[in-house]
Amino acid sequence: MTYAVGMRLNRGLVFMSDTRTNAGVDNVSTFNKMFSWTVEGERSITLLTAGNLATTQATISLLEERTKVPEERTPSILEAPTMFQVAQLVAETLNSVIEQHAKSGQQADSAFHATMVLGGQIKGGPSRLFLIYPEGNFIEAGDETPFFQIGETKYGRPILVRAYDPEMSFPETVKLLLVSFDSTIKANLSVGAPLDLLLYNEDSFEAGKRSRFEADDDYFRTVSEGWGDALKSALSKLPEYTNVGEQDI
């Protein structure tokens, strides 16, 4: 399983993903689920993946191959004139990979499903964020839906819905995302550190600042422990429920 988030802010885009693909007593594997391409001064593109590992790796390999091999450069995400057209290329590639895997293996293509979050900016337009479905269609983030989650989304969503603000700084956003990921990790063994982070400044057209949080990262542990203590403190300050009989007290 996976947990990944792409978020729109007034100051740019923020991406975070875990790296765990298998979980068990003696079987834990990690793979990169965050990929980026940059043409300095012209475009910056980031892609998060969730779902069948063979499908996502094949899709990324095709997209990467088309940026390097001359005869495969069209279509290429480094040549598409808009982020919308980049989203179309990624969606078509993902759907094509799923169909090919289904034809050569199991009959049900659901076994090869994957979803992706695509974000970035191409000179001449604003930064944009998309959620790409395995069927080959996609939706775009807006004011009403400023962030997308993929993978194991339910445990980390409440804090994002309650605390998100488009005016947030990057440090505030990282703190918010770490709380969201910590909640997910504590509830689901299949999601785990290391956590990858990428921050993209609007109109920079440069590779975003990328960093990684290991499980024993001091700041991550401080946020995790602080959030747990804050929840206990907030709960104790809420008014007591009084509609009980004496025998229930």
Short mmCIF file of C-alpha atoms in Angstrom, two decimals:
data_model
loop_
_atom_site.label_atom_id
_atom_site.label_comp_id
_atom_site.label_asym_id
_atom_site.label_seq_id
_atom_site.Cartn_x
_atom_site.Cartn_y
_atom_site.Cartn_z
CA MET A 1 0.00 0.00 0.00
CA THR A 2 0.99 3.62 -0.38
CA TYR A 3 0.15 7.04 0.95
CA ALA A 4 1.00 10.12 -1.09
CA VAL A 5 -0.24 13.71 -1.17
CA GLY A 6 0.05 16.53 -3.67
CA MET A 7 -1.01 19.97 -2.45
CA ARG A 8 -1.56 23.38 -4.02
CA LEU A 9 -0.54 26.52 -2.12
CA ASN A 10 -0.44 30.15 -3.15
CA ARG A 11 3.35 29.92 -2.97
CA GLY A 12 3.68 26.72 -5.01
CA LEU A 13 3.26 22.95 -4.82
CA VAL A 14 4.10 20.42 -2.11
CA PHE A 15 4.46 16.67 -2.60
CA MET A 16 5.01 13.92 -0.04
CA SER A 17 4.99 10.13 -0.38
CA ASP A 18 5.95 7.10 1.64
CA THR A 19 8.25 4.41 0.23
CA ARG A 20 6.84 1.15 1.58
CA THR A 21 5.57 -1.48 -0.86
CA ASN A 22 5.34 -4.64 1.27
CA ALA A 23 4.77 -5.05 4.97
CA GLY A 24 5.01 -8.03 7.28
CA VAL A 25 6.98 -9.46 10.14
CA ASP A 26 9.92 -10.35 7.90
CA ASN A 27 9.05 -8.69 4.58
CA VAL A 28 9.41 -4.92 4.28
CA SER A 29 10.46 -3.38 0.96
CA THR A 30 10.91 0.23 -0.07
CA PHE A 31 10.69 1.79 -3.53
CA ASN A 32 10.72 5.36 -4.73
CA LYS A 33 7.21 6.64 -5.49
CA MET A 34 8.13 10.24 -6.31
CA PHE A 35 9.60 11.17 -9.69
CA SER A 36 10.51 14.55 -11.16
CA TRP A 37 11.70 16.08 -14.42
CA THR A 38 13.05 19.61 -14.86
CA VAL A 39 14.12 21.82 -17.72
CA GLU A 40 15.73 24.73 -15.87
CA GLY A 41 13.95 28.01 -16.59
CA GLU A 42 11.21 26.29 -18.63
CA ARG A 43 9.37 23.57 -16.70
CA SER A 44 9.28 21.43 -13.57
CA ILE A 45 7.13 18.29 -13.31
CA THR A 46 6.58 15.90 -10.39
CA LEU A 47 4.69 12.60 -10.34
CA LEU A 48 3.54 10.51 -7.36
CA THR A 49 2.49 6.89 -7.84
CA ALA A 50 0.31 4.36 -6.00
CA GLY A 51 -0.94 0.90 -6.91
CA ASN A 52 0.57 -2.08 -8.69
CA LEU A 53 4.35 -1.67 -8.61
CA ALA A 54 4.95 -3.28 -12.01
CA THR A 55 2.41 -0.93 -13.58
CA THR A 56 3.83 2.22 -12.02
CA GLN A 57 7.43 1.29 -12.83
CA ALA A 58 6.57 0.49 -16.44
CA THR A 59 4.72 3.80 -16.80
CA ILE A 60 7.61 5.79 -15.32
CA SER A 61 10.10 3.93 -17.54
CA LEU A 62 8.13 4.79 -20.68
CA LEU A 63 7.81 8.44 -19.71
CA GLU A 64 11.52 8.58 -18.90
CA GLU A 65 12.52 6.79 -22.12
CA ARG A 66 10.60 9.29 -24.22
CA THR A 67 12.60 12.16 -22.73
CA LYS A 68 15.95 10.63 -23.78
CA VAL A 69 15.68 8.45 -26.91
CA PRO A 70 15.40 10.65 -30.06
CA GLU A 71 12.93 8.44 -31.92
CA GLU A 72 10.73 8.18 -28.81
CA ARG A 73 10.63 11.85 -27.86
CA THR A 74 7.16 12.40 -29.27
CA PRO A 75 5.06 12.39 -27.25
CA SER A 76 7.26 13.58 -24.37
CA ILE A 77 6.36 15.31 -21.12
CA LEU A 78 9.36 17.58 -21.74
CA GLU A 79 7.90 18.80 -25.02
CA ALA A 80 4.18 19.13 -24.25
CA PRO A 81 3.30 22.85 -24.28
CA THR A 82 0.95 22.80 -21.26
CA MET A 83 0.50 20.89 -18.01
CA PHE A 84 -2.92 19.78 -19.25
CA GLN A 85 -1.27 18.06 -22.21
CA VAL A 86 1.33 16.53 -19.88
CA ALA A 87 -1.56 15.11 -17.84
CA GLN A 88 -3.06 13.66 -21.03
CA LEU A 89 0.23 11.97 -21.94
CA VAL A 90 0.68 10.48 -18.47
CA ALA A 91 -2.95 9.28 -18.36
CA GLU A 92 -2.73 7.67 -21.80
CA THR A 93 0.57 5.97 -20.93
CA LEU A 94 -0.77 4.62 -17.64
CA ASN A 95 -3.93 3.26 -19.25
CA SER A 96 -1.94 1.68 -22.08
CA VAL A 97 0.38 -0.10 -19.63
CA ILE A 98 -2.58 -1.45 -17.65
CA GLU A 99 -4.25 -2.77 -20.80
CA GLN A 100 -1.04 -4.44 -22.00
CA HIS A 101 -0.48 -6.15 -18.65
CA ALA A 102 -4.06 -7.36 -18.52
CA LYS A 103 -3.87 -8.87 -22.01
CA SER A 104 -0.65 -10.72 -21.30
CA GLY A 105 -1.65 -11.98 -17.86
CA GLN A 106 -4.83 -12.02 -15.81
CA GLN A 107 -8.10 -11.19 -17.50
CA ALA A 108 -9.16 -8.60 -14.93
CA ASP A 109 -7.16 -5.41 -15.41
CA SER A 110 -8.03 -4.29 -11.85
CA ALA A 111 -5.07 -6.37 -10.65
CA PHE A 112 -2.77 -3.92 -12.46
CA HIS A 113 -4.49 -0.68 -11.46
CA ALA A 114 -2.54 2.37 -10.34
CA THR A 115 -3.30 6.02 -9.66
CA MET A 116 -1.02 9.02 -9.89
CA VAL A 117 -0.78 12.63 -8.75
CA LEU A 118 0.84 14.93 -11.31
CA GLY A 119 1.89 18.48 -10.61
CA GLY A 120 4.17 21.12 -12.01
CA GLN A 121 4.50 24.28 -14.01
CA ILE A 122 5.43 25.11 -17.60
CA LYS A 123 6.52 28.61 -18.53
CA GLY A 124 3.59 30.66 -19.74
CA GLY A 125 1.09 29.14 -17.31
CA PRO A 126 0.50 28.69 -13.59
CA SER A 127 1.38 25.60 -11.58
CA ARG A 128 -1.30 22.89 -11.87
CA LEU A 129 -2.13 19.67 -10.04
CA PHE A 130 -3.95 16.60 -11.39
CA LEU A 131 -5.24 13.27 -10.10
CA ILE A 132 -4.88 10.59 -12.78
CA TYR A 133 -7.05 7.47 -12.73
CA PRO A 134 -6.17 4.03 -14.14
CA GLU A 135 -8.95 4.36 -16.72
CA GLY A 136 -6.94 7.10 -18.42
CA ASN A 137 -8.99 10.08 -17.28
CA PHE A 138 -8.08 12.75 -14.73
CA ILE A 139 -9.32 15.71 -12.71
CA GLU A 140 -7.60 18.96 -11.78
CA ALA A 141 -7.20 20.54 -8.36
CA GLY A 142 -8.97 23.83 -7.73
CA ASP A 143 -10.02 26.12 -4.92
CA GLU A 144 -12.60 23.61 -3.70
CA THR A 145 -10.25 20.64 -4.00
CA PRO A 146 -6.74 22.01 -3.35
CA PHE A 147 -5.01 18.70 -2.64
CA PHE A 148 -5.10 15.10 -3.83
CA GLN A 149 -4.34 11.90 -1.92
CA ILE A 150 -3.65 8.46 -3.36
CA GLY A 151 -3.24 5.06 -1.74
CA GLU A 152 -4.29 4.68 1.90
CA THR A 153 -6.03 8.05 2.20
CA LYS A 154 -8.64 7.80 4.96
CA TYR A 155 -6.47 8.00 8.08
CA GLY A 156 -4.56 11.11 7.08
CA ARG A 157 -7.40 13.06 5.48
CA PRO A 158 -9.17 14.59 8.53
CA ILE A 159 -6.21 16.74 9.58
CA LEU A 160 -5.73 18.00 6.01
CA VAL A 161 -9.40 18.95 5.67
CA ARG A 162 -9.41 20.76 9.02
CA ALA A 163 -6.07 22.57 8.88
CA TYR A 164 -5.26 23.29 5.21
CA ASP A 165 -4.88 26.95 4.28
CA PRO A 166 -3.67 28.14 0.84
CA GLU A 167 -1.66 30.88 2.58
CA MET A 168 0.39 28.37 4.57
CA SER A 169 4.18 28.62 4.45
CA PHE A 170 6.24 25.64 3.36
CA PRO A 171 7.38 24.88 6.95
CA GLU A 172 3.75 24.93 8.15
CA THR A 173 2.71 22.67 5.30
CA VAL A 174 5.47 20.16 6.00
CA LYS A 175 4.36 20.00 9.63
CA LEU A 176 0.75 19.42 8.54
CA LEU A 177 1.73 16.67 6.12
CA LEU A 178 3.91 14.92 8.67
CA VAL A 179 0.97 14.80 11.08
CA SER A 180 -1.19 13.35 8.28
CA PHE A 181 1.44 10.72 7.46
CA ASP A 182 2.07 9.92 11.11
CA SER A 183 -1.65 9.25 11.61
CA THR A 184 -1.65 6.94 8.60
CA ILE A 185 1.49 5.08 9.63
CA LYS A 186 0.12 4.44 13.12
CA ALA A 187 -3.15 3.07 11.69
CA ASN A 188 -1.78 1.00 8.80
CA LEU A 189 1.35 -1.15 8.78
CA SER A 190 1.52 -1.05 4.99
CA VAL A 191 2.50 2.64 5.02
CA GLY A 192 5.88 3.62 6.42
CA ALA A 193 9.01 5.73 6.35
CA PRO A 194 11.21 6.86 4.74
CA LEU A 195 9.00 9.74 3.58
CA ASP A 196 9.98 11.76 0.52
CA LEU A 197 9.22 15.49 0.31
CA LEU A 198 9.43 17.95 -2.58
CA LEU A 199 8.73 21.70 -2.40
CA TYR A 200 8.23 23.68 -5.61
CA ASN A 201 8.24 27.50 -5.58
CA GLU A 202 5.74 29.11 -7.96
CA ASP A 203 7.37 30.59 -11.09
CA SER A 204 10.82 29.25 -10.20
CA PHE A 205 10.90 26.72 -13.07
CA GLU A 206 13.60 24.89 -11.15
CA ALA A 207 13.83 21.46 -9.57
CA GLY A 208 11.98 21.57 -6.28
CA LYS A 209 13.82 21.20 -2.99
CA ARG A 210 13.76 17.51 -2.14
CA SER A 211 14.38 15.86 1.21
CA ARG A 212 13.69 12.59 3.04
CA PHE A 213 12.44 11.80 6.55
CA GLU A 214 13.68 8.52 7.99
CA ALA A 215 11.70 6.77 10.73
CA ASP A 216 14.15 8.01 13.36
CA ASP A 217 14.34 11.60 12.06
CA ASP A 218 14.43 13.95 15.06
CA TYR A 219 11.92 16.44 13.65
CA PHE A 220 9.51 13.73 12.53
CA ARG A 221 9.59 12.13 15.99
CA THR A 222 9.08 15.52 17.64
CA VAL A 223 6.01 16.19 15.48
CA SER A 224 4.63 12.69 16.11
CA GLU A 225 5.03 12.84 19.87
CA GLY A 226 3.87 16.45 20.06
CA TRP A 227 0.73 15.69 18.07
CA GLY A 228 -0.11 12.76 20.31
CA ASP A 229 0.35 14.87 23.44
CA ALA A 230 -1.67 17.72 21.94
CA LEU A 231 -4.59 15.39 21.14
CA LYS A 232 -4.64 14.05 24.70
CA SER A 233 -4.52 17.58 26.11
CA ALA A 234 -7.31 18.79 23.80
CA LEU A 235 -9.49 15.80 24.69
CA SER A 236 -9.09 16.43 28.41
CA LYS A 237 -10.20 20.06 27.94
CA LEU A 238 -13.46 19.19 26.19
CA PRO A 239 -16.61 19.31 28.38
CA GLU A 240 -17.61 16.08 30.05
CA TYR A 241 -20.66 14.13 28.86
CA THR A 242 -23.23 14.42 31.67
CA ASN A 243 -26.26 12.51 30.39
CA VAL A 244 -25.45 9.29 32.32
CA GLY A 245 -27.02 7.65 35.34
CA GLU A 246 -25.23 7.32 38.65
CA GLN A 247 -24.78 3.59 38.07
CA ASP A 248 -22.82 4.36 34.89
CA ILE A 249 -20.38 6.76 36.55
#
